[in-house]
PDB file of C-alpha atoms and ligand atoms in Angstrom:
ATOM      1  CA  UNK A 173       0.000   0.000   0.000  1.00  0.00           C
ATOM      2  CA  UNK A 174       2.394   2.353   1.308  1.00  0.00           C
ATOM      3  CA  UNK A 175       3.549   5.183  -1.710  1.00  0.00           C
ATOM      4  CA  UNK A 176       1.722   2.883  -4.109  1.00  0.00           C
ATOM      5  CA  UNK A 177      -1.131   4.408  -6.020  1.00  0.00           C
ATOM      6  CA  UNK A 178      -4.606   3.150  -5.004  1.00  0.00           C
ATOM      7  CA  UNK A 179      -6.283   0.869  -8.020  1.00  0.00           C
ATOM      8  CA  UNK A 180      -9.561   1.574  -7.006  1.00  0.00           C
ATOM      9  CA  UNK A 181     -11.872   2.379  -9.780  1.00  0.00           C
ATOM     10  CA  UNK A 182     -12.673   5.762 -10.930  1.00  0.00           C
ATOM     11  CA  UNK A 183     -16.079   6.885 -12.319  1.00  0.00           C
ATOM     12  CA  UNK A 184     -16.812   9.475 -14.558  1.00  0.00           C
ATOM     13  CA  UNK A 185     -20.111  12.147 -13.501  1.00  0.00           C
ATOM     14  CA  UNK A 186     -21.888   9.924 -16.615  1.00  0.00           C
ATOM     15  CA  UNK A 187     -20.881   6.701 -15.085  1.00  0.00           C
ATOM     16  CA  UNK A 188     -21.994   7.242 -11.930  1.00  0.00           C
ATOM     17  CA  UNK A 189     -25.520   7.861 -13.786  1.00  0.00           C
ATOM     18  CA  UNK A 190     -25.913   4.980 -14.589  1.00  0.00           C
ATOM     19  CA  UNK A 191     -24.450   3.346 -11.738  1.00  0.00           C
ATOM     20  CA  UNK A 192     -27.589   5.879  -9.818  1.00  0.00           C
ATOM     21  CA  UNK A 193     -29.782   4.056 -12.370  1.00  0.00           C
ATOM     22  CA  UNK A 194     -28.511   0.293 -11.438  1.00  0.00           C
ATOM     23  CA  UNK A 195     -29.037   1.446  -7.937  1.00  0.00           C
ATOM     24  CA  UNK A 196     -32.420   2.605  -8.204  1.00  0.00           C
ATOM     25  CA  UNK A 197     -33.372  -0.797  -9.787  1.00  0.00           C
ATOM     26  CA  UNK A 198     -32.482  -2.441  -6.710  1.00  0.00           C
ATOM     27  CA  UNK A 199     -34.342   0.416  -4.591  1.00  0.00           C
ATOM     28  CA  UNK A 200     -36.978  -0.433  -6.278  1.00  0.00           C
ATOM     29  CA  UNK A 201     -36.691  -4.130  -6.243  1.00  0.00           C
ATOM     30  CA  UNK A 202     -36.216  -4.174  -2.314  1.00  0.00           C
ATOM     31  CA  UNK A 203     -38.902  -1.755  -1.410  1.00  0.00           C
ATOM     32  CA  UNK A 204     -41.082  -4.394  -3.549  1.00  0.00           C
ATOM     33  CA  UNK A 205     -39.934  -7.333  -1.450  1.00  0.00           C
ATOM     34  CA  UNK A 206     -39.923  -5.647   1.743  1.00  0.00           C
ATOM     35  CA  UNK A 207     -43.734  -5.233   1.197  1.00  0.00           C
ATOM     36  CA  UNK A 208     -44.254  -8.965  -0.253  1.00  0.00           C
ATOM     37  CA  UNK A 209     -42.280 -10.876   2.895  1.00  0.00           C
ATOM     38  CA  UNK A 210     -45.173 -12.157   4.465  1.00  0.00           C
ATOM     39  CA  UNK A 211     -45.417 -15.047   6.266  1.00  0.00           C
ATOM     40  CA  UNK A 212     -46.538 -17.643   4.419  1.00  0.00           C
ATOM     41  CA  UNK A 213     -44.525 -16.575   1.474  1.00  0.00           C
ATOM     42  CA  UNK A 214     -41.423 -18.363  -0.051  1.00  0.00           C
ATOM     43  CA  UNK A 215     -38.017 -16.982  -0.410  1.00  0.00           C
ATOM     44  CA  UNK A 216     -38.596 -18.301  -3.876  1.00  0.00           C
ATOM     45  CA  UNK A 217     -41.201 -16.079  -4.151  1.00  0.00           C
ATOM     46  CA  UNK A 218     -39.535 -12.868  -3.311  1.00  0.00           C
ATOM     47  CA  UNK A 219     -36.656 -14.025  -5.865  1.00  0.00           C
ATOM     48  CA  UNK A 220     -39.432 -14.009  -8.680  1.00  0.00           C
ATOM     49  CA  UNK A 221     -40.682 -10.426  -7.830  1.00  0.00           C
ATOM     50  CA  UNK A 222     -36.663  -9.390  -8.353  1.00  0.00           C
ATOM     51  CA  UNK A 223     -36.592 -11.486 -11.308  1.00  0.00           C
ATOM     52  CA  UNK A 224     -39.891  -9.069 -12.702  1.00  0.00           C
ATOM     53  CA  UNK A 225     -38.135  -5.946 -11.512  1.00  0.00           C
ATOM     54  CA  UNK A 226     -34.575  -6.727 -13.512  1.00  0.00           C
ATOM     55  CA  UNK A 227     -36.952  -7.562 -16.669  1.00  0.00           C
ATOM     56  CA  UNK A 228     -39.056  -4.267 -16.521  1.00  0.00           C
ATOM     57  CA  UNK A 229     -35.656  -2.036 -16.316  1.00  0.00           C
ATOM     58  CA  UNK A 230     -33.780  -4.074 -18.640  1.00  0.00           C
ATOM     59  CA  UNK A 231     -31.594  -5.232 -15.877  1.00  0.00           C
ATOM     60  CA  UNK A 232     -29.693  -7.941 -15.559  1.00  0.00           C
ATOM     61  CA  UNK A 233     -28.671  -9.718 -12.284  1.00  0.00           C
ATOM     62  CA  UNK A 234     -25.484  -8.685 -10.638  1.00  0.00           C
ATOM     63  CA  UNK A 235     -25.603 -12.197  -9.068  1.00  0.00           C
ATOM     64  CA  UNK A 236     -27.178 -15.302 -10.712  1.00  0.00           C
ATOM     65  CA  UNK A 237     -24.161 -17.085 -11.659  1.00  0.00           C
ATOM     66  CA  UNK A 238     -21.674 -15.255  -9.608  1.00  0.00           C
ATOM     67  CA  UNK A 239     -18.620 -17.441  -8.844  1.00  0.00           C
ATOM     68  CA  UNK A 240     -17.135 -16.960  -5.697  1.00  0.00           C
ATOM     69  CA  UNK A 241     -15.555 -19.684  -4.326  1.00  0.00           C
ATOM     70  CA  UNK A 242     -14.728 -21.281  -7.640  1.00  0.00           C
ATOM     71  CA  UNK A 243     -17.087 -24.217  -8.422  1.00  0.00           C
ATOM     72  CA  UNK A 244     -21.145 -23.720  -7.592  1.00  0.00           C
ATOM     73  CA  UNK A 245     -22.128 -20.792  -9.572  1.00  0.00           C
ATOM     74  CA  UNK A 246     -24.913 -18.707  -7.543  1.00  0.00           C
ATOM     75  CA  UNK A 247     -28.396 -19.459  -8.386  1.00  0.00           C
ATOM     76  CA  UNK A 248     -30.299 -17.137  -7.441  1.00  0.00           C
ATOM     77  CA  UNK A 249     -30.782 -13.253  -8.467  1.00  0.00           C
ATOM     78  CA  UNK A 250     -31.444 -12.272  -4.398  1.00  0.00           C
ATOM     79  CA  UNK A 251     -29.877 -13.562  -1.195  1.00  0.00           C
ATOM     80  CA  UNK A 252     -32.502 -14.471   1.430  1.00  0.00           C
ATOM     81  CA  UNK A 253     -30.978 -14.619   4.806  1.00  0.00           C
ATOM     82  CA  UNK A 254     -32.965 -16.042   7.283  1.00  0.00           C
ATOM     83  CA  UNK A 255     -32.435 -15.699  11.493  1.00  0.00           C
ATOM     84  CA  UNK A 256     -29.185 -17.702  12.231  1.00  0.00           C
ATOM     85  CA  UNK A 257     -27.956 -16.981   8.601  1.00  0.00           C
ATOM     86  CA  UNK A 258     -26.511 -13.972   8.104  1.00  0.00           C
ATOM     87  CA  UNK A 259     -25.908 -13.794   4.035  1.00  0.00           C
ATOM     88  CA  UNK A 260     -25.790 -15.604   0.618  1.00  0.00           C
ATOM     89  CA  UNK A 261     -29.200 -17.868   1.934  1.00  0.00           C
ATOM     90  CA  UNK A 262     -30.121 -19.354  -1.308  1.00  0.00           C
ATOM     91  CA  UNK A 263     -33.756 -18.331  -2.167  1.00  0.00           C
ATOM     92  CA  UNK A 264     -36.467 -21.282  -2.628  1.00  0.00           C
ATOM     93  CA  UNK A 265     -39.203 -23.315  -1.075  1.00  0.00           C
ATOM     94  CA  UNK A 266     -38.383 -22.323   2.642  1.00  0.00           C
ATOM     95  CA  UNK A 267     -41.492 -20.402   4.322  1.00  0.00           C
ATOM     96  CA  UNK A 268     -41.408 -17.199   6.209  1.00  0.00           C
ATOM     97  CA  UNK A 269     -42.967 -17.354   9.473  1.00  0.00           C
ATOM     98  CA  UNK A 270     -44.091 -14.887  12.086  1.00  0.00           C
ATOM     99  CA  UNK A 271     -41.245 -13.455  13.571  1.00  0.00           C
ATOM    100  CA  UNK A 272     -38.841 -14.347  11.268  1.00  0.00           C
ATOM    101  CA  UNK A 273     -35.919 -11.353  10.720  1.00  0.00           C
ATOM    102  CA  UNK A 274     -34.993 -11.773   6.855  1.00  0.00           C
ATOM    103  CA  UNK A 275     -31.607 -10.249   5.195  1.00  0.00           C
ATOM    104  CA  UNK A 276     -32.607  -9.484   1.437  1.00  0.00           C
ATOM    105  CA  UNK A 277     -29.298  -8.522  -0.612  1.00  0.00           C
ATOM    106  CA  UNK A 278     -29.750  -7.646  -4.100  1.00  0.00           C
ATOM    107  CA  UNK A 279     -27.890  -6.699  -7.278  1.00  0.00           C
ATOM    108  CA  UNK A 280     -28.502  -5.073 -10.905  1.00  0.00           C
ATOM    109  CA  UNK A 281     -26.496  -4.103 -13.647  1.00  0.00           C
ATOM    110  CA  UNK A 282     -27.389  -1.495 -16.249  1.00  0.00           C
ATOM    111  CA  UNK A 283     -24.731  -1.109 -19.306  1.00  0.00           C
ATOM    112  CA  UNK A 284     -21.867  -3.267 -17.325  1.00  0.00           C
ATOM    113  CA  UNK A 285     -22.500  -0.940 -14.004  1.00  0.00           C
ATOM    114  CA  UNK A 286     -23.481  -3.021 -10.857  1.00  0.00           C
ATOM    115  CA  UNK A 287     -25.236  -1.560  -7.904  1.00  0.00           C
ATOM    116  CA  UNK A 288     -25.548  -3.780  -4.618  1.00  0.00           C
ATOM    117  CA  UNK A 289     -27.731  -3.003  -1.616  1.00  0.00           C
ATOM    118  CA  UNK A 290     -29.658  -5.329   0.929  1.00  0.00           C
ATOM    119  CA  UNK A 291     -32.179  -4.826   3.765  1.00  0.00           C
ATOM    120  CA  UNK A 292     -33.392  -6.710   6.913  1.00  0.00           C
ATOM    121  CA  UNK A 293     -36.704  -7.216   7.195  1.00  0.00           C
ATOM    122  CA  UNK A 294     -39.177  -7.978  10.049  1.00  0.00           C
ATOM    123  CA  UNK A 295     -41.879 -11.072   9.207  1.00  0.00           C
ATOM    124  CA  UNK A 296     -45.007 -10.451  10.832  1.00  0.00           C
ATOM    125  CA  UNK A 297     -44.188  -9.470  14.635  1.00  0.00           C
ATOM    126  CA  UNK A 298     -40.662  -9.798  15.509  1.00  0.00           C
ATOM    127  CA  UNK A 299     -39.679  -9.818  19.400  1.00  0.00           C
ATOM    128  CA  UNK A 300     -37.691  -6.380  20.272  1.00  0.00           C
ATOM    129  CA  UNK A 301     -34.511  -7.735  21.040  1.00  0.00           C
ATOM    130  CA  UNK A 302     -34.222  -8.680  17.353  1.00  0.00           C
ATOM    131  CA  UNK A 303     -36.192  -5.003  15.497  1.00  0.00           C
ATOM    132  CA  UNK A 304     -33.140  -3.357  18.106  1.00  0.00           C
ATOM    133  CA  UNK A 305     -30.461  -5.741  16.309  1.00  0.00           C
ATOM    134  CA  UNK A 306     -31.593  -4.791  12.939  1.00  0.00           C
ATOM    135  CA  UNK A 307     -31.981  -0.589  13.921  1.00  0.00           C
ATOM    136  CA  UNK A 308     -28.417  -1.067  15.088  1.00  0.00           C
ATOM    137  CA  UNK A 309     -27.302  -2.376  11.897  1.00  0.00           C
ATOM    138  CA  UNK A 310     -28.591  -0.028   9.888  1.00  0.00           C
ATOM    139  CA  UNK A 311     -27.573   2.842  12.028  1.00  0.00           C
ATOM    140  CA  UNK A 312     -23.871   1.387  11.641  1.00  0.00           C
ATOM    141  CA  UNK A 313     -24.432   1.786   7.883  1.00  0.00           C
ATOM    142  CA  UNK A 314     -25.556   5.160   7.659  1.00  0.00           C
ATOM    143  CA  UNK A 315     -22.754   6.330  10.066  1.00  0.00           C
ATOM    144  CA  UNK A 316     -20.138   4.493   8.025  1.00  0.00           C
ATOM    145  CA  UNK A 317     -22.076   6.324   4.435  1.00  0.00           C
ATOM    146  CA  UNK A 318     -21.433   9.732   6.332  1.00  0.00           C
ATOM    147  CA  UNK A 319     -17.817   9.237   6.176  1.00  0.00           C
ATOM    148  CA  UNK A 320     -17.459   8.156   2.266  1.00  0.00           C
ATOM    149  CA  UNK A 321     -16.007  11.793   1.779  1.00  0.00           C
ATOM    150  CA  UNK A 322     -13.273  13.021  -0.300  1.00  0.00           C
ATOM    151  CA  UNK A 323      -9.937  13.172   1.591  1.00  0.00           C
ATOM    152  CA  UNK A 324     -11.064  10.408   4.851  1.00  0.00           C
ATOM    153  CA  UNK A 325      -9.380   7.553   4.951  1.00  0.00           C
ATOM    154  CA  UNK A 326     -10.914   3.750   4.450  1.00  0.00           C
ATOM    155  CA  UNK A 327     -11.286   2.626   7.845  1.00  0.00           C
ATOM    156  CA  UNK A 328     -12.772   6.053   8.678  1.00  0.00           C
ATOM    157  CA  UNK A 329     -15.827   3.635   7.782  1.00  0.00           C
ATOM    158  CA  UNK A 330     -14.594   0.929   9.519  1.00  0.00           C
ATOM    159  CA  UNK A 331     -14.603   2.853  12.595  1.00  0.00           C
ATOM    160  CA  UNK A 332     -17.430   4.874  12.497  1.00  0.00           C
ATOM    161  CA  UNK A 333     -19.373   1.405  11.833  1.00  0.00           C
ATOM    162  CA  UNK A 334     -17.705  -0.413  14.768  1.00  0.00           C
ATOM    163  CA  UNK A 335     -18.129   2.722  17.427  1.00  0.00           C
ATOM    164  CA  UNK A 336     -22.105   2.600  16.158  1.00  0.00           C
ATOM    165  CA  UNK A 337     -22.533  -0.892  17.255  1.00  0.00           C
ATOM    166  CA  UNK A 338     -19.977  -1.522  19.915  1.00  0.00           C
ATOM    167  CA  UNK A 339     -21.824   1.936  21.952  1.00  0.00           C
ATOM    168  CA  UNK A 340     -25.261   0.277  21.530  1.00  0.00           C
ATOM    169  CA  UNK A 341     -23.810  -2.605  24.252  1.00  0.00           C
ATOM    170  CA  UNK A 342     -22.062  -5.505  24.690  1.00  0.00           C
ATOM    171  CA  UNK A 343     -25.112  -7.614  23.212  1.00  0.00           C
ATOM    172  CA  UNK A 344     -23.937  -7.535  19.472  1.00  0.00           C
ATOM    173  CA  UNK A 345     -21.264  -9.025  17.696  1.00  0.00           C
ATOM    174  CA  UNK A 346     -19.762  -7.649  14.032  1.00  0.00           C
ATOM    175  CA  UNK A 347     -19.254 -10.649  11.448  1.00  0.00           C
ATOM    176  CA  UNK A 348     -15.373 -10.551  10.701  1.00  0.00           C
ATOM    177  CA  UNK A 349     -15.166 -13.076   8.030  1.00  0.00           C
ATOM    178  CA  UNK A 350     -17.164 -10.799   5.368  1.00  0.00           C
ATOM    179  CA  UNK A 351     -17.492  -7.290   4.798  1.00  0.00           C
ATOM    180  CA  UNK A 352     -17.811  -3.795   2.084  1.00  0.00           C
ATOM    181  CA  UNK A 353     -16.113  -4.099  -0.722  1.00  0.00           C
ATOM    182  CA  UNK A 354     -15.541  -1.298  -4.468  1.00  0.00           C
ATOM    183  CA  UNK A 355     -18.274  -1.404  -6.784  1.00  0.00           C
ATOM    184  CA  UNK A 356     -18.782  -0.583 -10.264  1.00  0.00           C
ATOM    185  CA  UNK A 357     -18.073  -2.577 -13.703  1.00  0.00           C
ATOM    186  CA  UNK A 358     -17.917  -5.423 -11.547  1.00  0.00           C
ATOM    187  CA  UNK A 359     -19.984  -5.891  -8.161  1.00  0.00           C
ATOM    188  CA  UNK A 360     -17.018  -6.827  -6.383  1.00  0.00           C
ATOM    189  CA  UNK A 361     -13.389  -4.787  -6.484  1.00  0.00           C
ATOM    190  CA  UNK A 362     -10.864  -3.006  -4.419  1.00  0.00           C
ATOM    191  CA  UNK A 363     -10.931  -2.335  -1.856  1.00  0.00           C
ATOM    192  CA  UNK A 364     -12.109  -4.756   0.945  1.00  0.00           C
ATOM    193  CA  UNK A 365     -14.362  -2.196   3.729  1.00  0.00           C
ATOM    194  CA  UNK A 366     -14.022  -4.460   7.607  1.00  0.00           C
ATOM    195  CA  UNK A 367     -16.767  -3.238   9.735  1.00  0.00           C
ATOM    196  CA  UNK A 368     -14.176  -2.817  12.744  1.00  0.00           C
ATOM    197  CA  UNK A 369     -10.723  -1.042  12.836  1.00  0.00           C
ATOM    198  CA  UNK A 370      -8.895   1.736  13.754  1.00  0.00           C
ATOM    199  CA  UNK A 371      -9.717   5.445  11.649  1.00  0.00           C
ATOM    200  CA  UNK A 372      -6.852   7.095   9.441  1.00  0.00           C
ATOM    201  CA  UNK A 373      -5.755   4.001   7.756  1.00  0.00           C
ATOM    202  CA  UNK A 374      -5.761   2.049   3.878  1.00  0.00           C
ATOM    203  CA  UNK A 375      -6.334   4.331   0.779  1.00  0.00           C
ATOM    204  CA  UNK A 376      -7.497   8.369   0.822  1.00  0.00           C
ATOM    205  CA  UNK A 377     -10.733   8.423  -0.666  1.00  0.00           C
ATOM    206  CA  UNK A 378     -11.368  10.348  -4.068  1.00  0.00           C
ATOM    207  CA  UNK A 379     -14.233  11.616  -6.163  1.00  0.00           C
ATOM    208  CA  UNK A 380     -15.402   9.073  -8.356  1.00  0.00           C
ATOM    209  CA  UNK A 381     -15.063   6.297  -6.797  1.00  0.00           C
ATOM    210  CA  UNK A 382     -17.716   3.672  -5.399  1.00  0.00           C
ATOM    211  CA  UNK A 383     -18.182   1.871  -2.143  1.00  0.00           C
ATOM    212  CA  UNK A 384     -20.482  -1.085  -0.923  1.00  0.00           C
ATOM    213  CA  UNK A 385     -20.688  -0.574   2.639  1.00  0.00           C
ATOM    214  CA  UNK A 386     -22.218  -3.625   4.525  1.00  0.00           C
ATOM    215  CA  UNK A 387     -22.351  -4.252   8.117  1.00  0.00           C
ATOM    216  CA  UNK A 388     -23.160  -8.001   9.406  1.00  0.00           C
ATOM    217  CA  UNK A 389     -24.054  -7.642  13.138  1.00  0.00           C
ATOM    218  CA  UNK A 390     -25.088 -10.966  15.114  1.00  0.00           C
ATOM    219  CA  UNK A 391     -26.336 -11.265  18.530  1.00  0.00           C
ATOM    220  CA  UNK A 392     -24.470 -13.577  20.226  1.00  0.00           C
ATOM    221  CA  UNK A 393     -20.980 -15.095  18.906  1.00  0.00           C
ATOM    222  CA  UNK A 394     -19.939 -13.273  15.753  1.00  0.00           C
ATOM    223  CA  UNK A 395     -18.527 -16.921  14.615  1.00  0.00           C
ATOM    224  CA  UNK A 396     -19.725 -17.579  11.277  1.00  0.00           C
ATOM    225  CA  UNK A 397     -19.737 -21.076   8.968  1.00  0.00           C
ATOM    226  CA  UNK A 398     -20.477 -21.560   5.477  1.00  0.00           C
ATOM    227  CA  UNK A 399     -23.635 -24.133   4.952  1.00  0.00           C
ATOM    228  CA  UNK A 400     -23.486 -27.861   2.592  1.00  0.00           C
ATOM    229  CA  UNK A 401     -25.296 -25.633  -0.107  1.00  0.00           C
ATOM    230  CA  UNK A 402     -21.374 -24.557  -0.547  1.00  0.00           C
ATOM    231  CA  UNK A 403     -23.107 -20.406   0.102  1.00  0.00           C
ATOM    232  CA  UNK A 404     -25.467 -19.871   2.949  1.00  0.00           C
ATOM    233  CA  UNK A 405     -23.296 -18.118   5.657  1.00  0.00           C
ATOM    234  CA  UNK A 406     -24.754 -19.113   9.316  1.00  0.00           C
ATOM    235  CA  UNK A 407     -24.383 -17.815  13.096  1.00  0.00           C
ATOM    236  CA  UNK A 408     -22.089 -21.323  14.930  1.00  0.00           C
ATOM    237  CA  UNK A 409     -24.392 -20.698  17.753  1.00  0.00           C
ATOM    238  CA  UNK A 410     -27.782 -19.731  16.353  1.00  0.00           C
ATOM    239  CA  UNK A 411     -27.777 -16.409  17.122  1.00  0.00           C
ATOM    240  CA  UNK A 412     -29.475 -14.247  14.994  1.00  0.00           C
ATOM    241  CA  UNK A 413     -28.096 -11.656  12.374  1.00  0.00           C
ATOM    242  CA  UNK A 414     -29.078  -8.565  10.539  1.00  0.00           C
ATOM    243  CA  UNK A 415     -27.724  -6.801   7.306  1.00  0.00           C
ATOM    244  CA  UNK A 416     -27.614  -3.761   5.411  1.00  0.00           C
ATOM    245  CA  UNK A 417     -26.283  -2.510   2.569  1.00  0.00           C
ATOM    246  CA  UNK A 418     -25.915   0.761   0.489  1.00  0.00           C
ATOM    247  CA  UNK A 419     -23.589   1.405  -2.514  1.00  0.00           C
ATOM    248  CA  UNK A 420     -22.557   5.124  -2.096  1.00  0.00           C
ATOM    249  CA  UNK A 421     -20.495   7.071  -4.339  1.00  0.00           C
ATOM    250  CA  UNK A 422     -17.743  10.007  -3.260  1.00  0.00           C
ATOM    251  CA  UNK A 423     -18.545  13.449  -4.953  1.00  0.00           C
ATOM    252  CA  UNK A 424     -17.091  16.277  -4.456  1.00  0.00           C
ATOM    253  CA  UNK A 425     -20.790  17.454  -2.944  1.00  0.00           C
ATOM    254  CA  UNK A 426     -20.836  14.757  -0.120  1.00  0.00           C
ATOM    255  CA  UNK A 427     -21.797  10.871  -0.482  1.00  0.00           C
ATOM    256  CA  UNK A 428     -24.300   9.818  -3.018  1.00  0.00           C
ATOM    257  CA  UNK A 429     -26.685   6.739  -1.668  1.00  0.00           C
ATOM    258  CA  UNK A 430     -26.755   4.953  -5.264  1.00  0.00           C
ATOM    259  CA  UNK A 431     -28.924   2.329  -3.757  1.00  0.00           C
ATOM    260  CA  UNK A 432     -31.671   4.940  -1.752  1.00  0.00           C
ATOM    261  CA  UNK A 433     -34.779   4.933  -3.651  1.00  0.00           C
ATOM    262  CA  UNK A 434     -34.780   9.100  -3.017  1.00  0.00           C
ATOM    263  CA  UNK A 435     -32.499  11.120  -3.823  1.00  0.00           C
ATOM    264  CA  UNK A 436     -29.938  11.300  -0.734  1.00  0.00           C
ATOM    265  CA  UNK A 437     -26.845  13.212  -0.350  1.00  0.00           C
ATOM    266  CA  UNK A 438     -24.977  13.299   2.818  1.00  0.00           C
TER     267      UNK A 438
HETATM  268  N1  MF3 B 759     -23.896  -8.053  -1.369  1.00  0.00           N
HETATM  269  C1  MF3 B 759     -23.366  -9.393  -1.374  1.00  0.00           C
HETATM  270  C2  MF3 B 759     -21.884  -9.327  -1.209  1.00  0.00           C
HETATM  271  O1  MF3 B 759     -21.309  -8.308  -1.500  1.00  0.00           O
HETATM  272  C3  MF3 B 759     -23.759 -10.090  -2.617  1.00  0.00           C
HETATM  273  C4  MF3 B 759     -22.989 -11.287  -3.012  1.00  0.00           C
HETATM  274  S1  MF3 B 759     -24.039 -12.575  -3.377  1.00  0.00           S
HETATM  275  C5  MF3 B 759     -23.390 -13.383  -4.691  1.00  0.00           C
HETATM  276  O2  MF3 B 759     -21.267 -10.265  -0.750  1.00  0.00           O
HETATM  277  F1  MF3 B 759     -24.183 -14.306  -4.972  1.00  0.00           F
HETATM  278  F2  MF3 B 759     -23.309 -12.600  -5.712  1.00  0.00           F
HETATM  279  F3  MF3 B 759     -22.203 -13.778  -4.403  1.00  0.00           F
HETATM  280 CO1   CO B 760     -22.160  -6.272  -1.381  1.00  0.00          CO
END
């Protein structure tokens, strides 16, 4: 790193349009299925409405296919997260139930530029404990989003998402194993975002570039294990989890909330 220029990707003002217009598909798509979780209703079932959403923007899926960890190709165009599992949960016949607390993660591409957000939803009535967990999380996101400014460093973020969730008590633990990552002409670049760490460290941030900042909070052990399906990411001790995700670009007018279905600048 040190004296080495930073690779991370730089956008143009017109790239980042379209990168606003990848990321309003998926504001749209999640505000869809965030209305649709029901219980009763299949994870399959929210992957269709996503499916619709890509085809009516002429979207494609920043996911279906993905290869990650070489071999299984990902088969679905959400991730449906349920309770102990804390990302990747393959979408299909499983049934939401009352009380459930769902991670949806989603991701479009318009003209080869990927946007990448993901919400936790509440099925039915969820106990407090767990609607606290998720308010947490996505307070942790929105602090780390306020500091994707020109001139702060990387793990600014990191920080400002760690202080968020470590001051809310000693009940919650931050998922180590995964974390933020660049975004733009593909879903995943550099650099890696941890949702811990000290401030004032990794690259300077510039205009133009394009950050998917995504805390994983888990009450309980933040121990994590990846499922037989080769993807679903689970809690070792049951313990539930919540996500959230926005892809945010730095201007020189603040950060941009790509993935907000209004128009937000920081
Ligand atoms: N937002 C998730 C992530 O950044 C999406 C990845 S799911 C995959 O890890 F299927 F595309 F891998
Ligand atoms: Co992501």
């Amino acid at each position: 790193m040190f004296g080495r220029r930073s690779a991370i990707e730089i956008k143009s003002r017109t790239e980042l349009d379209v990168m606003r217009q990848a990321g309003l598909v998926v504001a749209r798509a999640l505000s869809a299925i965030g209305l649709a979780a029901k219980p009763g209703v299949t994870t399959g079932q929210l992957d269709s409405i996503a499916r619709d959403v890509l085809s009516d923007h002429g979207a494609t899926s920043s996911f279906l296919g993905y290869k990650a960890h070489g071999a299984v190709p990902y088969p679905g165009v959400i991730c449906a997260s349920v309770n102990d599992e804390v990302v990747h949960g393959i979408p299909g016949d499983r049934i939401l139930h009352d009380g459930d607390l769902l991670s949806v993660d989603f991701g479009a591409i318009i003209d080869g530029w990927n946007g990448d957000a993901a919400i936790t939803i509440e099925v039915g009535d969820v106990a407090p404990e767990l609607r606290e967990l998720s308010r947490v999380t996505r307070e942790s996101l929105w602090a780390g989003l306020a500091q994707a400014r020109v001139g702060a460093h990387l793990t600014d973020i990191s920080h400002a998402i760690e202080t968020t969730i470590v001051s809310a008590g000693a009940d919650y633990g931050i998922v180590e194993e995964y974390g933020g990552h660049g975004i733009g002409s593909r879903m995943h670049m550099d650099p890696h975002i941890l949702n811990y760490g000290s401030p004032g460290r990794g690259p300077v941030l510039r205009a133009g570039m394009a950050l998917a900042i995504e805390p994983m909070v888990v009450l309980g052990s933040p121990d994590v294990g990846v499922q037989a399906d080769a993807w679903t990411v689970s809690t070792l001790d049951g313990g539930r989890a919540a996500h959230w995700e926005h892809t945010v670009a730095i201007t020189d007018e603040g950060p941009w909330i790509l993935t907000a279905l209004d128009d937000v600048h920081l």
